[in-house]
PDB file of C-alpha atoms in Angstrom:
ATOM      1  CA  MET B   1       9.089 -31.957  14.153  1.00  0.00           C
ATOM      2  CA  THR B   2      11.434 -34.943  14.023  1.00  0.00           C
ATOM      3  CA  GLU B   3      15.182 -34.590  13.558  1.00  0.00           C
ATOM      4  CA  SER B   4      14.985 -35.798   9.952  1.00  0.00           C
ATOM      5  CA  GLU B   5      12.118 -33.392   9.173  1.00  0.00           C
ATOM      6  CA  THR B   6      14.156 -30.525  10.652  1.00  0.00           C
ATOM      7  CA  ALA B   7      17.143 -31.548   8.520  1.00  0.00           C
ATOM      8  CA  ARG B   8      15.026 -31.742   5.337  1.00  0.00           C
ATOM      9  CA  LEU B   9      13.476 -28.329   6.049  1.00  0.00           C
ATOM     10  CA  GLY B  10      16.929 -26.837   6.571  1.00  0.00           C
ATOM     11  CA  ALA B  11      18.177 -28.363   3.329  1.00  0.00           C
ATOM     12  CA  ARG B  12      15.201 -26.913   1.420  1.00  0.00           C
ATOM     13  CA  ILE B  13      15.797 -23.454   2.912  1.00  0.00           C
ATOM     14  CA  ARG B  14      19.462 -23.651   1.883  1.00  0.00           C
ATOM     15  CA  ALA B  15      18.487 -24.809  -1.637  1.00  0.00           C
ATOM     16  CA  TYR B  16      15.999 -21.944  -2.062  1.00  0.00           C
ATOM     17  CA  ARG B  17      18.541 -19.427  -0.709  1.00  0.00           C
ATOM     18  CA  THR B  18      21.185 -20.729  -3.097  1.00  0.00           C
ATOM     19  CA  MET B  19      18.769 -20.586  -6.061  1.00  0.00           C
ATOM     20  CA  ARG B  20      18.061 -16.947  -5.159  1.00  0.00           C
ATOM     21  CA  ARG B  21      21.827 -16.327  -5.014  1.00  0.00           C
ATOM     22  CA  MET B  22      21.451 -15.001  -1.487  1.00  0.00           C
ATOM     23  CA  THR B  23      24.108 -15.236   1.177  1.00  0.00           C
ATOM     24  CA  VAL B  24      23.338 -16.500   4.672  1.00  0.00           C
ATOM     25  CA  ARG B  25      23.897 -12.930   5.879  1.00  0.00           C
ATOM     26  CA  GLY B  26      21.528 -11.569   3.195  1.00  0.00           C
ATOM     27  CA  LEU B  27      18.753 -13.984   4.147  1.00  0.00           C
ATOM     28  CA  ALA B  28      19.320 -13.279   7.834  1.00  0.00           C
ATOM     29  CA  GLY B  29      18.994  -9.533   7.238  1.00  0.00           C
ATOM     30  CA  GLU B  30      15.792  -9.921   5.223  1.00  0.00           C
ATOM     31  CA  ALA B  31      14.281 -12.321   7.777  1.00  0.00           C
ATOM     32  CA  GLN B  32      15.401 -10.276  10.805  1.00  0.00           C
ATOM     33  CA  ALA B  33      17.473 -13.151  12.179  1.00  0.00           C
ATOM     34  CA  SER B  34      21.126 -13.674  12.973  1.00  0.00           C
ATOM     35  CA  PRO B  35      23.373 -15.300  10.356  1.00  0.00           C
ATOM     36  CA  SER B  36      24.341 -17.981  12.884  1.00  0.00           C
ATOM     37  CA  PHE B  37      20.658 -18.871  13.418  1.00  0.00           C
ATOM     38  CA  ILE B  38      20.088 -19.218   9.651  1.00  0.00           C
ATOM     39  CA  SER B  39      23.233 -21.341   9.348  1.00  0.00           C
ATOM     40  CA  GLN B  40      22.126 -23.640  12.193  1.00  0.00           C
ATOM     41  CA  LEU B  41      18.618 -23.878  10.724  1.00  0.00           C
ATOM     42  CA  GLU B  42      19.969 -24.831   7.288  1.00  0.00           C
ATOM     43  CA  ARG B  43      22.133 -27.556   8.868  1.00  0.00           C
ATOM     44  CA  GLY B  44      19.138 -28.944  10.796  1.00  0.00           C
ATOM     45  CA  GLN B  45      20.679 -28.050  14.164  1.00  0.00           C
ATOM     46  CA  THR B  46      17.758 -25.898  15.331  1.00  0.00           C
ATOM     47  CA  SER B  47      14.108 -25.313  14.541  1.00  0.00           C
ATOM     48  CA  ALA B  48      12.227 -22.076  13.928  1.00  0.00           C
ATOM     49  CA  SER B  49       8.937 -20.598  15.057  1.00  0.00           C
ATOM     50  CA  ILE B  50       6.117 -20.153  12.553  1.00  0.00           C
ATOM     51  CA  GLY B  51       6.713 -16.389  12.681  1.00  0.00           C
ATOM     52  CA  MET B  52      10.380 -16.860  11.777  1.00  0.00           C
ATOM     53  CA  LEU B  53       9.491 -19.329   9.012  1.00  0.00           C
ATOM     54  CA  ARG B  54       7.079 -16.732   7.588  1.00  0.00           C
ATOM     55  CA  ARG B  55       9.844 -14.118   7.520  1.00  0.00           C
ATOM     56  CA  ILE B  56      12.295 -16.570   5.923  1.00  0.00           C
ATOM     57  CA  ALA B  57       9.721 -17.663   3.332  1.00  0.00           C
ATOM     58  CA  GLY B  58       8.867 -14.030   2.553  1.00  0.00           C
ATOM     59  CA  ALA B  59      12.545 -13.155   2.122  1.00  0.00           C
ATOM     60  CA  LEU B  60      12.859 -16.047  -0.338  1.00  0.00           C
ATOM     61  CA  GLY B  61       9.709 -15.080  -2.250  1.00  0.00           C
ATOM     62  CA  LEU B  62       7.887 -18.182  -1.006  1.00  0.00           C
ATOM     63  CA  THR B  63       5.075 -19.197   1.308  1.00  0.00           C
ATOM     64  CA  VAL B  64       5.587 -21.258   4.457  1.00  0.00           C
ATOM     65  CA  ALA B  65       3.833 -24.125   2.647  1.00  0.00           C
ATOM     66  CA  ASP B  66       6.500 -23.950  -0.089  1.00  0.00           C
ATOM     67  CA  LEU B  67       9.179 -24.545   2.548  1.00  0.00           C
ATOM     68  CA  PHE B  68       7.497 -27.813   3.547  1.00  0.00           C
ATOM     69  CA  ASN B  69       6.539 -29.039   0.054  1.00  0.00           C
ATOM     70  CA  GLU B  70       8.824 -31.940  -0.783  1.00  0.00           C
ATOM     71  CA  GLU B  71       7.113 -32.805  -4.056  1.00  0.00           C
ATOM     72  CA  ASP B  72       8.672 -31.724  -7.314  1.00  0.00           C
ATOM     73  CA  GLU B  73       6.093 -30.120  -9.567  1.00  0.00           C
ATOM     74  CA  VAL B  74       5.946 -31.842 -12.926  1.00  0.00           C
ATOM     75  CA  GLY B  75       4.307 -30.401 -16.023  1.00  0.00           C
ATOM     76  CA  HIS B  76       3.089 -26.883 -16.639  1.00  0.00           C
ATOM     77  CA  ARG B  77       1.579 -24.526 -14.098  1.00  0.00           C
ATOM     78  CA  VAL B  78      -0.846 -21.719 -14.852  1.00  0.00           C
ATOM     79  CA  VAL B  79      -0.848 -18.468 -12.886  1.00  0.00           C
ATOM     80  CA  LYS B  80      -3.902 -16.303 -13.448  1.00  0.00           C
ATOM     81  CA  ARG B  81      -3.246 -12.554 -13.547  1.00  0.00           C
ATOM     82  CA  SER B  82      -5.342 -12.123 -10.396  1.00  0.00           C
ATOM     83  CA  GLU B  83      -3.206 -14.733  -8.561  1.00  0.00           C
ATOM     84  CA  ARG B  84       0.259 -13.261  -9.227  1.00  0.00           C
ATOM     85  CA  PRO B  85       2.239 -12.629  -6.034  1.00  0.00           C
ATOM     86  CA  GLU B  86       2.626  -8.849  -5.626  1.00  0.00           C
ATOM     87  CA  LEU B  87       5.817  -7.237  -4.392  1.00  0.00           C
ATOM     88  CA  HIS B  88       5.456  -3.973  -2.521  1.00  0.00           C
ATOM     89  CA  THR B  89       7.038  -1.170  -4.525  1.00  0.00           C
ATOM     90  CA  ALA B  90       6.911   2.604  -4.925  1.00  0.00           C
ATOM     91  CA  PRO B  91       3.599   4.518  -4.871  1.00  0.00           C
ATOM     92  CA  GLY B  92       1.758   4.316  -8.198  1.00  0.00           C
ATOM     93  CA  THR B  93       3.571   1.121  -9.190  1.00  0.00           C
ATOM     94  CA  ARG B  94       2.706  -2.541  -8.939  1.00  0.00           C
ATOM     95  CA  LYS B  95       5.192  -5.384  -9.460  1.00  0.00           C
ATOM     96  CA  PHE B  96       4.175  -9.025  -9.777  1.00  0.00           C
ATOM     97  CA  LEU B  97       6.255 -12.190  -9.822  1.00  0.00           C
ATOM     98  CA  ILE B  98       5.177 -14.321 -12.764  1.00  0.00           C
ATOM     99  CA  SER B  99       7.953 -16.924 -12.857  1.00  0.00           C
ATOM    100  CA  GLN B 100       7.152 -20.016 -10.840  1.00  0.00           C
ATOM    101  CA  ARG B 101       8.728 -21.114  -7.589  1.00  0.00           C
ATOM    102  CA  PRO B 102      11.198 -22.369  -6.828  1.00  0.00           C
ATOM    103  CA  LEU B 103      13.132 -19.727  -8.694  1.00  0.00           C
ATOM    104  CA  GLN B 104      16.084 -21.313 -10.403  1.00  0.00           C
ATOM    105  CA  ASP B 105      17.697 -19.914 -13.522  1.00  0.00           C
ATOM    106  CA  LEU B 106      15.221 -17.216 -14.477  1.00  0.00           C
ATOM    107  CA  GLU B 107      13.051 -14.602 -12.826  1.00  0.00           C
ATOM    108  CA  VAL B 108      10.211 -12.778 -14.598  1.00  0.00           C
ATOM    109  CA  TYR B 109       8.259  -9.829 -13.218  1.00  0.00           C
ATOM    110  CA  ALA B 110       5.329  -7.896 -14.667  1.00  0.00           C
ATOM    111  CA  GLY B 111       5.022  -4.262 -13.662  1.00  0.00           C
ATOM    112  CA  GLU B 112       2.460  -1.494 -13.942  1.00  0.00           C
ATOM    113  CA  PHE B 113       3.313   2.199 -13.678  1.00  0.00           C
ATOM    114  CA  ASP B 114       0.587   4.802 -13.285  1.00  0.00           C
ATOM    115  CA  PRO B 115       1.219   8.129 -15.082  1.00  0.00           C
ATOM    116  CA  GLY B 116       4.010   9.964 -13.255  1.00  0.00           C
ATOM    117  CA  ALA B 117       5.047   6.902 -11.219  1.00  0.00           C
ATOM    118  CA  SER B 118       8.582   5.532 -11.094  1.00  0.00           C
ATOM    119  CA  THR B 119      10.738   2.900  -9.412  1.00  0.00           C
ATOM    120  CA  GLY B 120      11.926   5.674  -7.093  1.00  0.00           C
ATOM    121  CA  ALA B 121      13.842   8.933  -7.105  1.00  0.00           C
ATOM    122  CA  GLU B 122      17.238   7.227  -7.287  1.00  0.00           C
ATOM    123  CA  PRO B 123      18.541   4.546  -9.669  1.00  0.00           C
ATOM    124  CA  TYR B 124      19.106   1.139  -8.081  1.00  0.00           C
ATOM    125  CA  THR B 125      21.171  -1.998  -8.667  1.00  0.00           C
ATOM    126  CA  HIS B 126      20.723  -5.642  -7.635  1.00  0.00           C
ATOM    127  CA  GLY B 127      23.435  -8.233  -8.091  1.00  0.00           C
ATOM    128  CA  ASP B 128      25.200  -8.666 -11.429  1.00  0.00           C
ATOM    129  CA  SER B 129      22.836 -10.630 -13.679  1.00  0.00           C
ATOM    130  CA  GLN B 130      21.523 -10.122 -17.191  1.00  0.00           C
ATOM    131  CA  GLU B 131      18.227  -8.200 -17.312  1.00  0.00           C
ATOM    132  CA  ILE B 132      15.882  -7.623 -20.226  1.00  0.00           C
ATOM    133  CA  PHE B 133      13.301  -4.865 -19.834  1.00  0.00           C
ATOM    134  CA  LEU B 134      10.323  -4.975 -22.232  1.00  0.00           C
ATOM    135  CA  VAL B 135       7.487  -2.466 -22.606  1.00  0.00           C
ATOM    136  CA  VAL B 136       4.141  -4.188 -23.161  1.00  0.00           C
ATOM    137  CA  SER B 137       1.930  -1.077 -23.278  1.00  0.00           C
ATOM    138  CA  GLY B 138       2.240   2.647 -22.633  1.00  0.00           C
ATOM    139  CA  GLN B 139       5.475   4.612 -22.674  1.00  0.00           C
ATOM    140  CA  VAL B 140       8.276   4.771 -20.108  1.00  0.00           C
ATOM    141  CA  THR B 141      11.731   6.229 -19.805  1.00  0.00           C
ATOM    142  CA  LEU B 142      14.417   3.799 -18.678  1.00  0.00           C
ATOM    143  CA  TRP B 143      17.499   5.412 -17.179  1.00  0.00           C
ATOM    144  CA  LEU B 144      20.714   3.367 -17.378  1.00  0.00           C
ATOM    145  CA  SER B 145      23.485   5.199 -15.517  1.00  0.00           C
ATOM    146  CA  ASP B 146      23.127   8.718 -16.968  1.00  0.00           C
ATOM    147  CA  ALA B 147      21.565   7.719 -20.311  1.00  0.00           C
ATOM    148  CA  SER B 148      17.790   7.848 -20.848  1.00  0.00           C
ATOM    149  CA  HIS B 149      15.842   5.667 -23.279  1.00  0.00           C
ATOM    150  CA  VAL B 150      12.219   6.428 -24.190  1.00  0.00           C
ATOM    151  CA  LEU B 151      10.508   3.087 -24.802  1.00  0.00           C
ATOM    152  CA  THR B 152       7.125   2.291 -26.339  1.00  0.00           C
ATOM    153  CA  PRO B 153       5.233  -1.024 -26.783  1.00  0.00           C
ATOM    154  CA  GLY B 154       7.492  -3.769 -28.076  1.00  0.00           C
ATOM    155  CA  ASP B 155      10.731  -1.908 -27.252  1.00  0.00           C
ATOM    156  CA  SER B 156      13.243  -3.701 -25.056  1.00  0.00           C
ATOM    157  CA  VAL B 157      16.652  -3.051 -23.527  1.00  0.00           C
ATOM    158  CA  GLU B 158      19.200  -5.557 -22.242  1.00  0.00           C
ATOM    159  CA  TYR B 159      21.672  -4.594 -19.481  1.00  0.00           C
ATOM    160  CA  ARG B 160      23.481  -5.864 -16.368  1.00  0.00           C
ATOM    161  CA  THR B 161      21.618  -5.484 -13.056  1.00  0.00           C
ATOM    162  CA  SER B 162      24.807  -3.956 -11.622  1.00  0.00           C
ATOM    163  CA  VAL B 163      24.226  -0.879 -13.830  1.00  0.00           C
ATOM    164  CA  PRO B 164      22.225   1.771 -11.909  1.00  0.00           C
ATOM    165  CA  HIS B 165      18.745   1.841 -13.461  1.00  0.00           C
ATOM    166  CA  ARG B 166      15.410   3.557 -12.938  1.00  0.00           C
ATOM    167  CA  VAL B 167      12.014   3.526 -14.728  1.00  0.00           C
ATOM    168  CA  VAL B 168       9.691   6.539 -15.031  1.00  0.00           C
ATOM    169  CA  ASN B 169       6.258   6.705 -16.669  1.00  0.00           C
ATOM    170  CA  ASP B 170       6.273  10.167 -18.279  1.00  0.00           C
ATOM    171  CA  GLY B 171       3.198   9.283 -20.354  1.00  0.00           C
ATOM    172  CA  ASP B 172      -0.473   9.930 -19.667  1.00  0.00           C
ATOM    173  CA  GLU B 173      -1.605   6.282 -19.468  1.00  0.00           C
ATOM    174  CA  THR B 174      -0.696   3.306 -17.295  1.00  0.00           C
ATOM    175  CA  ALA B 175       2.336   1.476 -18.669  1.00  0.00           C
ATOM    176  CA  GLU B 176       2.855  -2.300 -18.462  1.00  0.00           C
ATOM    177  CA  VAL B 177       6.372  -3.725 -18.512  1.00  0.00           C
ATOM    178  CA  LEU B 178       8.261  -6.999 -18.043  1.00  0.00           C
ATOM    179  CA  TRP B 179      11.603  -7.620 -16.359  1.00  0.00           C
ATOM    180  CA  ILE B 180      13.386 -10.871 -17.250  1.00  0.00           C
ATOM    181  CA  ILE B 181      16.429 -11.589 -15.066  1.00  0.00           C
ATOM    182  CA  ALA B 182      18.894 -14.461 -15.349  1.00  0.00           C
ATOM    183  CA  PRO B 183      20.068 -15.707 -12.986  1.00  0.00           C
ATOM    184  CA  PRO B 184      17.756 -14.376 -10.240  1.00  0.00           C
ATOM    185  CA  THR B 185      19.242 -11.696  -8.007  1.00  0.00           C
ATOM    186  CA  PRO B 186      18.692 -10.982  -4.329  1.00  0.00           C
ATOM    187  CA  ALA B 187      15.706  -8.722  -3.836  1.00  0.00           C
TER     188      ALA B 187
END
């Protein structure tokens, strides 16, 4: 890779990291690299192996090809249900990214919860963004701090991602939900 290509790659990594509202330290932790390495890479002062680029891309919710794509997508883009990128989550749950890369001002996820499944035993937080949770089908209980809300199709709740939250499917059918987050938060 030439010096200018290395610099452009570093600038794109920094832009994606910034769009995801991740710190250098946060990206380094996710990619199993040192913060100084990520900083040097973003400034075009070093290059990375394909394995490292895969870890960086994965931490940013991208593919390695996305890191090298210098073209701005223009127009609309269709993502078929079967082509949604899946995020690994708790047993009995599936979470899919449906907003398009590069993530900028908004992040949208579709989720499926089998009967009895949840986001985990403990509530979690991520950043301090606005989040809207919408039930598409089925029934779930959304816990916000210590308050529980039973939600059915069409019900939604808006809250800050800094509030501890947890989702449980107490029903007897698979539930489908959407999370809409603005701005995107670190994973």
